[in-house]
Coordinates of C-alpha atoms in Angstrom, one line a residue:
Chain A
X1 CA 17.6 -72.1 -41.7
X2 CA 20.0 -74.1 -43.3
X3 CA 23.2 -73.0 -44.4
X4 CA 22.4 -74.0 -48.2
X5 CA 19.1 -72.9 -48.2
X6 CA 19.0 -70.8 -51.8
X7 CA 16.9 -67.9 -50.3
X8 CA 19.8 -67.0 -47.9
X9 CA 21.6 -63.9 -49.0
X10 CA 25.1 -63.8 -48.0
X11 CA 26.6 -60.4 -47.5
X12 CA 30.5 -59.9 -47.6
X13 CA 32.1 -57.0 -46.0
X14 CA 33.1 -54.4 -48.5
X15 CA 36.7 -55.0 -49.4
X16 CA 38.9 -51.9 -48.4
X17 CA 41.2 -50.5 -50.9
X18 CA 44.7 -49.9 -50.0
X19 CA 44.1 -46.1 -49.3
X20 CA 41.3 -47.0 -47.2
X21 CA 43.7 -49.5 -44.9
X22 CA 46.2 -46.8 -44.5
X23 CA 43.2 -44.8 -42.8
X24 CA 45.1 -41.4 -43.7
X25 CA 42.5 -40.5 -46.6
X26 CA 39.4 -41.6 -44.7
X27 CA 40.7 -39.8 -41.8
X28 CA 41.0 -36.5 -43.8
X29 CA 37.6 -37.0 -45.4
X30 CA 36.1 -37.5 -41.8
X31 CA 37.7 -34.3 -40.9
X32 CA 36.6 -32.7 -43.8
X33 CA 32.8 -33.4 -43.1
X34 CA 33.4 -32.4 -39.5
X35 CA 35.2 -29.0 -40.5
X36 CA 32.4 -28.2 -42.7
X37 CA 29.8 -28.4 -39.9
X38 CA 32.1 -26.7 -37.6
X39 CA 32.8 -23.7 -39.9
X40 CA 29.4 -23.8 -40.9
X41 CA 28.0 -23.2 -37.2
X42 CA 30.6 -20.6 -36.4
X43 CA 30.2 -18.5 -39.8
X44 CA 26.9 -19.4 -41.6
X45 CA 24.7 -20.0 -38.4
X46 CA 23.8 -23.8 -39.4
X47 CA 23.2 -24.4 -35.8
X48 CA 19.7 -25.9 -35.2
X49 CA 19.8 -24.7 -31.5
X50 CA 16.7 -23.0 -30.3
X51 CA 17.6 -20.5 -27.3
X52 CA 14.3 -21.7 -25.4
X53 CA 13.3 -19.1 -22.8
X54 CA 13.9 -16.4 -25.4
X55 CA 13.1 -18.2 -28.5
X56 CA 9.9 -20.6 -28.1
X57 CA 9.8 -23.5 -30.4
X58 CA 6.6 -23.6 -32.5
X59 CA 5.4 -27.4 -32.7
X60 CA 3.2 -28.3 -36.0
X61 CA -0.5 -28.0 -35.9
X62 CA -1.0 -31.9 -35.2
X63 CA 1.3 -31.7 -32.1
X64 CA -0.2 -33.6 -29.0
X65 CA 0.4 -31.6 -26.0
X66 CA -1.4 -30.8 -23.0
X67 CA -5.5 -31.1 -23.2
X68 CA -8.1 -28.5 -22.8
X69 CA -12.0 -28.9 -22.6
X70 CA -13.5 -26.4 -25.0
X71 CA -16.1 -24.1 -24.4
X72 CA -19.1 -22.9 -26.5
X73 CA -19.8 -19.2 -26.9
X74 CA -21.7 -19.2 -24.0
X75 CA -18.8 -20.0 -22.0
X76 CA -20.1 -23.5 -21.0
X77 CA -18.0 -26.5 -21.5
X78 CA -18.8 -28.4 -24.6
X79 CA -18.3 -31.6 -22.7
X80 CA -21.4 -33.8 -22.3
X81 CA -20.1 -36.4 -19.9
X82 CA -20.6 -39.4 -22.3
X83 CA -17.6 -41.3 -21.1
X84 CA -16.4 -41.9 -24.7
X85 CA -13.0 -40.5 -23.9
X86 CA -12.5 -42.1 -20.7
X87 CA -13.6 -45.6 -22.5
X88 CA -11.1 -44.8 -25.2
X89 CA -8.1 -43.6 -23.1
X90 CA -5.8 -46.6 -23.0
X91 CA -3.9 -45.1 -19.8
X92 CA -7.0 -44.6 -18.2
X93 CA -6.1 -41.1 -16.9
X94 CA -9.5 -39.6 -17.7
X95 CA -11.9 -39.6 -14.8
X96 CA -15.5 -38.0 -15.4
X97 CA -18.1 -37.4 -12.7
X98 CA -21.2 -36.6 -14.6
X99 CA -24.4 -34.9 -13.6
X100 CA -27.6 -33.9 -14.7
X101 CA -27.6 -30.6 -16.5
X102 CA -29.1 -27.8 -14.9
X103 CA -32.7 -26.6 -16.2
X104 CA -31.2 -23.9 -17.8
X105 CA -29.2 -25.8 -20.2
X106 CA -31.8 -27.3 -22.6
X107 CA -29.5 -28.7 -25.2
X108 CA -27.9 -31.4 -23.2
X109 CA -29.0 -34.0 -20.8
X110 CA -25.7 -34.2 -18.8
X111 CA -22.6 -32.3 -18.1
X112 CA -19.5 -33.0 -16.4
X113 CA -19.6 -32.0 -12.8
X114 CA -15.8 -33.0 -12.3
X115 CA -13.6 -33.7 -15.0
X116 CA -10.2 -34.8 -13.9
X117 CA -7.2 -35.5 -16.1
X118 CA -4.0 -36.9 -14.8
X119 CA -1.3 -35.4 -16.8
X120 CA 1.3 -37.8 -15.7
X121 CA -0.4 -41.0 -16.6
X122 CA -1.4 -39.6 -19.9
X123 CA 0.6 -41.1 -23.0
X124 CA -0.5 -38.0 -25.5
X125 CA -1.9 -40.5 -28.1
X126 CA -5.0 -38.3 -28.8
X127 CA -7.2 -41.4 -28.5
X128 CA -9.8 -39.0 -26.6
X129 CA -9.7 -36.2 -28.9
X130 CA -10.9 -38.5 -31.6
X131 CA -13.5 -40.1 -29.7
X132 CA -15.3 -37.1 -28.5
X133 CA -18.4 -36.6 -30.3
X134 CA -18.8 -33.2 -29.4
X135 CA -15.1 -32.0 -30.1
X136 CA -15.2 -30.9 -26.2
X137 CA -11.6 -32.1 -25.5
X138 CA -8.7 -31.3 -27.5
X139 CA -4.7 -31.5 -27.3
X140 CA -3.0 -28.1 -27.4
X141 CA 0.6 -27.2 -28.6
X142 CA 1.4 -26.5 -25.2
X143 CA 4.6 -28.5 -24.5
X144 CA 6.2 -27.1 -21.7
X145 CA 3.8 -28.9 -18.7
X146 CA 5.9 -28.9 -15.6
X147 CA 5.0 -29.1 -12.1
X148 CA 6.3 -29.7 -8.7
X149 CA 4.5 -32.2 -7.3
X150 CA 2.3 -35.2 -8.4
X151 CA -1.0 -33.6 -7.3
X152 CA 0.1 -30.4 -9.2
X153 CA -0.1 -32.3 -12.1
X154 CA -3.4 -33.6 -11.9
X155 CA -5.6 -31.2 -13.7
X156 CA -9.2 -30.8 -13.0
X157 CA -12.0 -29.2 -14.7
X158 CA -11.1 -25.4 -13.8
X159 CA -7.8 -25.9 -15.1
X160 CA -8.4 -27.8 -18.2
X161 CA -11.1 -24.9 -19.1
X162 CA -8.3 -22.2 -18.4
X163 CA -6.0 -23.9 -20.8
X164 CA -8.9 -23.2 -23.5
X165 CA -8.8 -19.6 -22.4
X166 CA -4.9 -19.4 -23.0
X167 CA -4.8 -21.2 -26.0
X168 CA -8.2 -20.2 -27.8
X169 CA -6.3 -17.4 -29.9
X170 CA -3.4 -19.3 -31.1
X171 CA -5.3 -22.6 -31.6
X172 CA -8.8 -22.3 -32.8
X173 CA -10.8 -25.4 -32.3
X174 CA -9.8 -28.2 -34.6
X175 CA -13.5 -28.6 -36.2
X176 CA -15.3 -25.3 -36.6
X177 CA -18.2 -26.8 -38.2
X178 CA -20.8 -28.8 -36.0
X179 CA -20.9 -32.5 -37.0
X180 CA -23.9 -33.4 -38.8
X181 CA -27.6 -33.5 -37.0
X182 CA -28.8 -36.6 -36.0
X183 CA -25.8 -38.2 -34.7
X184 CA -26.2 -39.2 -31.0
X185 CA -25.7 -36.7 -28.1
X186 CA -25.0 -33.9 -30.8
X187 CA -28.3 -33.8 -31.9
X188 CA -29.4 -30.9 -30.1
X189 CA -26.2 -29.1 -30.1
X190 CA -27.5 -26.6 -33.2
X191 CA -25.7 -23.5 -32.3
X192 CA -22.5 -22.4 -34.5
X193 CA -19.6 -23.2 -32.5
X194 CA -17.3 -20.5 -32.0
Chain B
X1 CA 73.4 -16.3 -5.8
X2 CA 71.9 -19.4 -5.6
X3 CA 69.1 -18.7 -3.2
X4 CA 68.0 -16.4 -6.3
X5 CA 68.0 -19.0 -8.9
X6 CA 66.1 -21.3 -6.6
X7 CA 63.4 -18.3 -6.2
X8 CA 63.4 -17.8 -9.7
X9 CA 63.0 -21.5 -10.5
X10 CA 59.9 -21.4 -7.8
X11 CA 58.2 -18.2 -9.6
X12 CA 58.5 -20.1 -12.8
X13 CA 57.0 -23.0 -11.5
X14 CA 54.2 -21.2 -9.9
X15 CA 53.5 -19.4 -13.2
X16 CA 53.8 -22.4 -15.2
X17 CA 51.2 -24.3 -13.0
X18 CA 49.0 -21.5 -12.8
X19 CA 49.0 -20.8 -16.3
X20 CA 48.5 -24.6 -17.3
X21 CA 45.7 -25.3 -14.9
X22 CA 43.7 -22.2 -15.9
X23 CA 44.5 -23.1 -19.5
X24 CA 43.0 -26.8 -18.8
X25 CA 40.0 -25.2 -17.5
X26 CA 39.2 -23.1 -20.7
X27 CA 40.5 -26.1 -22.8
X28 CA 37.7 -28.0 -21.2
X29 CA 34.9 -25.3 -22.5
X30 CA 36.9 -25.3 -25.9
X31 CA 36.1 -29.0 -26.2
X32 CA 32.8 -28.4 -25.2
X33 CA 32.3 -25.8 -27.7
X34 CA 33.8 -27.7 -30.5
X35 CA 31.8 -30.7 -29.8
X36 CA 28.7 -28.4 -30.1
X37 CA 29.6 -27.0 -33.4
X38 CA 30.9 -30.3 -34.6
X39 CA 27.1 -31.4 -33.9
X40 CA 25.3 -28.3 -35.2
X41 CA 24.8 -27.2 -31.7
X42 CA 25.9 -23.8 -30.0
X43 CA 27.3 -25.4 -26.8
X44 CA 27.8 -23.5 -23.6
X45 CA 26.9 -19.6 -23.9
X46 CA 24.9 -18.8 -20.8
X47 CA 27.2 -18.8 -17.8
X48 CA 28.3 -15.3 -17.1
X49 CA 25.4 -13.5 -19.2
X50 CA 24.2 -12.1 -16.1
X51 CA 27.2 -10.2 -15.0
X52 CA 28.0 -9.2 -18.5
X53 CA 30.6 -11.7 -19.6
X54 CA 30.2 -13.2 -22.9
X55 CA 30.6 -16.6 -24.5
X56 CA 30.1 -18.6 -21.4
X57 CA 33.8 -17.6 -20.3
X58 CA 32.7 -18.3 -16.3
X59 CA 31.7 -21.7 -17.3
X60 CA 35.0 -23.6 -16.4
X61 CA 34.8 -21.6 -13.1
X62 CA 31.3 -22.9 -12.5
X63 CA 32.6 -26.6 -13.8
X64 CA 35.6 -26.1 -11.3
X65 CA 33.5 -25.1 -8.6
X66 CA 31.1 -28.2 -9.2
X67 CA 34.0 -30.4 -9.1
X68 CA 35.3 -29.1 -5.7
X69 CA 31.8 -29.0 -4.0
X70 CA 30.3 -32.4 -5.0
X71 CA 30.2 -35.0 -2.6
X72 CA 33.3 -37.2 -2.9
X73 CA 32.1 -40.9 -2.5
X74 CA 34.4 -43.4 -1.6
X75 CA 32.8 -46.8 -2.1
X76 CA 33.3 -49.3 0.8
X77 CA 34.7 -51.9 -1.2
X78 CA 37.7 -50.3 -2.9
X79 CA 41.4 -50.6 -1.6
X80 CA 41.5 -47.2 -0.2
X81 CA 45.3 -46.1 -0.2
X82 CA 45.7 -46.9 -3.6
X83 CA 42.2 -45.4 -4.5
X84 CA 43.1 -42.4 -3.1
X85 CA 46.8 -42.3 -4.7
X86 CA 46.0 -43.0 -8.2
X87 CA 44.5 -39.4 -9.1
X88 CA 47.2 -37.9 -7.5
X89 CA 49.7 -39.9 -9.6
X90 CA 47.7 -39.1 -12.6
X91 CA 47.8 -35.6 -11.8
X92 CA 51.6 -35.3 -10.7
X93 CA 53.1 -37.1 -13.8
X94 CA 51.2 -34.8 -16.2
X95 CA 52.5 -31.8 -14.3
X96 CA 56.2 -33.0 -13.8
X97 CA 56.8 -33.4 -17.5
X98 CA 56.6 -29.6 -17.8
X99 CA 59.6 -29.3 -16.0
X100 CA 61.9 -29.6 -19.5
X101 CA 59.4 -28.5 -21.7
X102 CA 60.4 -25.3 -23.2
X103 CA 57.6 -22.6 -23.6
X104 CA 59.9 -20.1 -25.6
X105 CA 63.7 -19.7 -26.2
X106 CA 66.1 -20.9 -24.1
X107 CA 69.9 -20.2 -24.3
X108 CA 72.8 -18.7 -22.4
X109 CA 72.2 -15.1 -24.1
X110 CA 68.5 -15.1 -23.2
X111 CA 67.6 -12.8 -20.1
X112 CA 64.7 -15.5 -19.0
X113 CA 65.0 -19.0 -20.1
X114 CA 61.6 -20.1 -20.7
X115 CA 62.1 -23.6 -19.3
X116 CA 61.6 -24.8 -15.3
X117 CA 64.9 -26.9 -15.7
X118 CA 67.1 -25.2 -18.9
X119 CA 69.5 -27.2 -20.8
X120 CA 68.6 -30.3 -19.4
X121 CA 70.7 -32.8 -22.1
X122 CA 68.0 -35.7 -21.7
X123 CA 65.2 -33.5 -22.4
X124 CA 63.0 -35.5 -24.8
X125 CA 63.5 -39.0 -23.1
X126 CA 62.7 -37.3 -19.4
X127 CA 59.4 -36.1 -21.1
X128 CA 58.8 -39.3 -22.5
X129 CA 59.7 -41.3 -19.4
X130 CA 57.3 -39.0 -17.0
X131 CA 54.8 -39.5 -19.5
X132 CA 54.7 -43.0 -19.6
X133 CA 54.4 -43.1 -15.7
X134 CA 50.7 -41.6 -15.9
X135 CA 49.9 -45.1 -16.8
X136 CA 50.3 -46.0 -13.4
X137 CA 47.5 -43.7 -12.2
X138 CA 45.1 -45.5 -14.5
X139 CA 46.2 -49.0 -13.6
X140 CA 46.0 -48.3 -9.9
X141 CA 42.7 -46.6 -10.2
X142 CA 41.4 -49.6 -12.3
X143 CA 42.6 -52.0 -9.9
X144 CA 42.0 -50.1 -6.6
X145 CA 38.3 -49.5 -7.5
X146 CA 37.7 -53.4 -7.2
X147 CA 35.1 -53.2 -9.9
X148 CA 35.3 -55.2 -13.3
X149 CA 34.7 -52.5 -15.5
X150 CA 37.2 -50.5 -14.1
X151 CA 39.6 -53.2 -14.0
X152 CA 38.8 -53.8 -17.6
X153 CA 39.6 -50.4 -18.3
X154 CA 42.9 -50.4 -16.2
X155 CA 44.2 -53.3 -18.1
X156 CA 43.4 -52.0 -21.5
X157 CA 45.3 -48.8 -20.7
X158 CA 48.2 -50.5 -19.4
X159 CA 48.3 -53.0 -22.9
X160 CA 47.3 -49.8 -24.9
X161 CA 50.3 -47.8 -23.4
X162 CA 53.0 -50.5 -23.8
X163 CA 52.2 -50.8 -27.3
X164 CA 51.8 -47.1 -28.3
X165 CA 55.1 -46.1 -26.6
X166 CA 57.4 -48.1 -28.9
X167 CA 56.5 -46.4 -32.2
X168 CA 56.1 -43.2 -29.8
X169 CA 59.8 -43.7 -29.0
X170 CA 61.1 -44.6 -31.9
X171 CA 59.2 -42.0 -34.3
X172 CA 61.2 -39.1 -32.3
X173 CA 64.9 -40.8 -32.8
X174 CA 64.6 -39.7 -36.4
X175 CA 64.6 -36.0 -35.4
X176 CA 66.8 -36.8 -32.4
X177 CA 69.5 -38.2 -35.0
X178 CA 69.0 -35.4 -37.5
X179 CA 69.7 -32.5 -35.0
X180 CA 71.9 -34.7 -33.2
X181 CA 70.6 -33.6 -29.6
X182 CA 67.9 -35.1 -27.2
X183 CA 67.9 -31.6 -25.6
X184 CA 64.7 -29.7 -27.1
X185 CA 66.2 -26.4 -27.5
X186 CA 69.0 -27.6 -29.7
X187 CA 66.2 -29.6 -31.8
X188 CA 64.3 -26.5 -31.9
X189 CA 67.4 -24.2 -32.8
X190 CA 68.4 -27.0 -35.7
X191 CA 65.0 -26.5 -37.1
X192 CA 65.3 -22.9 -37.1
X193 CA 68.5 -23.2 -38.9
X194 CA 67.3 -25.9 -41.5
X195 CA 63.7 -26.0 -41.9
X196 CA 60.9 -27.7 -39.6
X197 CA 61.0 -31.5 -38.9
X198 CA 57.8 -32.2 -40.6
X199 CA 59.5 -31.3 -44.1
X200 CA 62.3 -34.2 -42.8
X201 CA 60.1 -36.7 -41.2
X202 CA 56.8 -36.5 -42.3
X203 CA 56.0 -40.2 -41.6
X204 CA 57.6 -39.9 -38.0
X205 CA 55.3 -36.8 -37.5
X206 CA 52.0 -39.0 -38.7
X207 CA 53.4 -41.9 -36.2
X208 CA 54.3 -39.3 -33.3
X209 CA 50.9 -37.7 -33.6
X210 CA 49.1 -40.9 -33.6
X211 CA 50.8 -42.7 -30.7
X212 CA 50.1 -39.5 -28.8
X213 CA 46.5 -39.8 -29.1
X214 CA 47.2 -43.2 -27.6
X215 CA 49.3 -42.1 -24.9
X216 CA 46.7 -39.2 -23.7
X217 CA 43.9 -41.5 -23.7
X218 CA 42.0 -39.5 -26.5
X219 CA 39.6 -40.6 -29.3
X220 CA 39.7 -42.3 -31.0
X221 CA 42.1 -44.4 -28.5
X222 CA 40.3 -43.7 -25.5
X223 CA 39.9 -47.5 -24.7
X224 CA 40.5 -47.2 -21.0
X225 CA 37.6 -45.0 -20.6
X226 CA 35.5 -46.0 -23.6
X227 CA 31.7 -45.0 -21.8
X228 CA 29.6 -47.1 -24.1
X229 CA 31.3 -50.3 -23.0
X230 CA 32.9 -49.8 -20.0
X231 CA 30.7 -47.3 -17.9
X232 CA 33.4 -45.0 -17.3
X233 CA 36.5 -47.4 -17.4
X234 CA 39.2 -46.7 -14.9
X235 CA 37.3 -43.5 -13.2
X236 CA 33.8 -45.4 -13.0
X237 CA 34.2 -45.6 -9.2
X238 CA 35.5 -41.9 -8.8
X239 CA 33.6 -38.7 -8.0
X240 CA 34.0 -35.2 -7.4
X241 CA 37.7 -33.6 -7.3
X242 CA 39.5 -37.3 -7.6
X243 CA 37.4 -37.6 -11.0
X244 CA 38.5 -34.1 -11.7
X245 CA 42.1 -34.8 -11.0
X246 CA 42.0 -37.4 -13.6
X247 CA 40.6 -35.2 -16.1
X248 CA 43.0 -32.5 -15.3
X249 CA 45.9 -35.2 -16.0
X250 CA 44.3 -35.9 -19.4
X251 CA 44.2 -32.3 -20.4
X252 CA 47.7 -31.4 -18.9
X253 CA 48.9 -34.7 -20.8
X254 CA 47.4 -33.2 -24.0
X255 CA 49.3 -30.0 -23.5
X256 CA 52.7 -31.9 -22.9
X257 CA 52.1 -34.1 -25.9
X258 CA 51.3 -30.8 -28.2
X259 CA 54.2 -29.2 -26.8
X260 CA 56.3 -32.1 -27.7
X261 CA 54.9 -32.4 -31.1
X262 CA 55.1 -28.9 -32.1
X263 CA 58.9 -28.4 -30.8
X264 CA 60.1 -31.7 -32.7
X265 CA 58.0 -31.2 -35.8
X266 CA 57.1 -27.6 -35.9
X267 CA 60.0 -25.6 -35.3
X268 CA 58.9 -24.5 -31.8
X269 CA 59.1 -20.7 -31.6
X270 CA 60.5 -21.0 -35.2
X271 CA 58.6 -18.7 -38.0
X272 CA 59.9 -17.1 -41.0
X273 CA 61.7 -14.0 -39.5
X274 CA 62.4 -15.3 -35.9
X275 CA 65.7 -16.7 -35.4
X276 CA 68.2 -17.7 -32.5
X277 CA 70.0 -14.4 -33.0
X278 CA 67.2 -12.1 -31.5
X279 CA 67.6 -12.1 -27.8
X280 CA 65.8 -9.1 -26.6
X281 CA 62.7 -9.6 -24.1
X282 CA 60.3 -8.4 -26.7
X283 CA 61.6 -11.0 -29.0
X284 CA 61.4 -13.6 -26.3
X285 CA 57.6 -12.6 -25.7
X286 CA 57.1 -13.0 -29.3
X287 CA 58.4 -16.5 -29.7
X288 CA 56.7 -17.3 -26.9
X289 CA 53.5 -16.3 -28.3
X290 CA 54.3 -18.0 -31.4
X291 CA 55.0 -21.1 -29.6
X292 CA 51.9 -21.0 -27.7
X293 CA 49.5 -20.3 -30.8
X294 CA 51.2 -23.3 -32.6
X295 CA 50.4 -25.7 -29.4
X296 CA 46.7 -24.1 -29.2
X297 CA 46.5 -25.2 -33.0
X298 CA 47.7 -28.6 -32.0
X299 CA 45.4 -29.0 -29.4
X300 CA 42.2 -27.7 -31.6
X301 CA 43.4 -30.1 -34.0
X302 CA 43.2 -33.0 -31.1
X303 CA 39.9 -32.1 -30.2
X304 CA 38.9 -31.8 -34.0
X305 CA 39.9 -35.6 -34.5
X306 CA 37.8 -36.4 -31.2
X307 CA 34.7 -35.3 -32.9
X308 CA 35.5 -37.0 -36.1
X309 CA 36.8 -40.6 -35.4
X310 CA 34.7 -43.5 -33.8
X311 CA 36.7 -45.6 -31.3
X312 CA 38.9 -48.1 -32.5
X313 CA 37.9 -51.8 -31.5
X314 CA 40.3 -53.2 -29.3
X315 CA 41.9 -55.8 -31.8
X316 CA 42.0 -53.1 -34.4
X317 CA 43.8 -51.3 -31.7
X318 CA 46.9 -53.4 -31.3
X319 CA 46.9 -54.6 -35.2
X320 CA 47.7 -50.9 -35.7
X321 CA 50.3 -50.3 -33.2
X322 CA 52.1 -53.7 -33.8
X323 CA 51.4 -54.8 -37.6
X324 CA 51.7 -51.0 -39.0
X325 CA 53.2 -48.5 -36.8
X326 CA 55.9 -50.0 -35.3
X327 CA 57.1 -51.6 -38.5
X328 CA 56.8 -48.3 -40.2
X329 CA 58.6 -46.5 -37.2
X330 CA 61.5 -49.3 -37.7
X331 CA 61.7 -48.5 -41.3
X332 CA 61.4 -44.7 -40.6
X333 CA 64.5 -45.2 -38.2
X334 CA 66.8 -47.4 -40.3
X335 CA 66.1 -44.9 -43.3
X336 CA 66.8 -41.8 -41.3
X337 CA 70.0 -43.3 -39.7
X338 CA 71.3 -44.4 -43.2
X339 CA 70.6 -41.1 -44.7
X340 CA 72.2 -39.2 -41.9
X341 CA 75.3 -41.2 -42.2
X342 CA 75.3 -40.4 -45.8
X343 CA 75.0 -36.8 -45.5
X344 CA 77.7 -36.3 -42.5
X345 CA 80.2 -38.7 -44.6
X346 CA 79.9 -37.1 -48.0
X347 CA 78.6 -33.4 -47.4
X348 CA 80.1 -32.2 -44.4

């Protein structure tokens, strides 16, 4: 870029008035601002602090926290082991081993024999949730995910299903109407979703 | 007889050291609280809740215990004797300044003189001299650390303190000339008779207080530390109680600076209704209380400033000292000298 380029916008620093250059009026103005905040917290309870263990922060409905595997009303995992979430996952943290569904489950061909999510690799982007054709995987509002070891943070199918049990009352499934029939693996899933 | 005087002084030293160290511990809590309030937070409020102590009043104990129990790392590459000496200098110079600070009324008629070394004629000069020694702690720490950030911090500190000593010294001379004494007690007594110093020397007060910020390494003049550019400045390599001693030294320095400010410009223990003639022990304690309250307000103000103003850039810092504060202090000094001379000649 040339210096005489007409598109070049020249920005001058603002000229300080005499009072500004004495600092003190500006210092007083700054003291007023912080003073208002200090007195506001003391007398008007302005603080944003949440007293954590006693008070719990409620995240917004679209918050993306720990995953859960939804169950249908018979208590079976809704997952049909189609691998779309594992394919969509940019962090490759989902590991599914599919198996042929038992004879007693006529509505699907496959079910996940093992469904493992590495919660430490996950970037909580929500792509799995978007990819899932049967609304089997969802991100919940649980944000206080802790553990004492890396192994502990690898959630298997049982754990993910138990997350559903913990959160089903507070957070009903995001899609309560079944998706339109005739679309891929959901074809056979005709029972209304709880 | 002399032995009793000695014991009395020792008791005073013990009380002063104990009280000031305890005060420093709680000042850190107050500082954290004010920091939190200024940022719309609540700040420490848990420590001690289990045992029924409100407002996190046990937090200073926990902080102190942490300082004492942490591992004291001495890196291999430091110049060890100076490295170990530096925090002691920082704390010792800050403590020694308290010798002539009057905590309350002092005089021949008082039952107790609230001063460790009463009636020292050079009072204020001594405080200034000892106060400026504190820079040795900072420079030695920066140099002995053999670390470029610490070294830059130490260098900045030396330049800054040399610059701000001048307006600091010049601005007290006005009050010294008006009151006609270097003894803090006589300056306070003069203010008791004629009104607080800030009404006579407002410019000197502003200059003195600003320089006091620079002297105590407080924001907006904490360039020797400046966490964002120099890691931790001169105390980058210090840990555990050695770091704690720098911290302690800084806060002690703030207390001294506030005592001197209040003594010079806010009448010390003087309030409407209190005067030199009231000498009983109750009056004395009341005066000590008034003095301490004023000092507390000054310290709160310093903390309030800290969370208000960002740090000065280094060239701005030097500009402010050499191009603004020193000329203003000189003008103030000459004008005061002229007025004092006129008043002495024609009105008395």
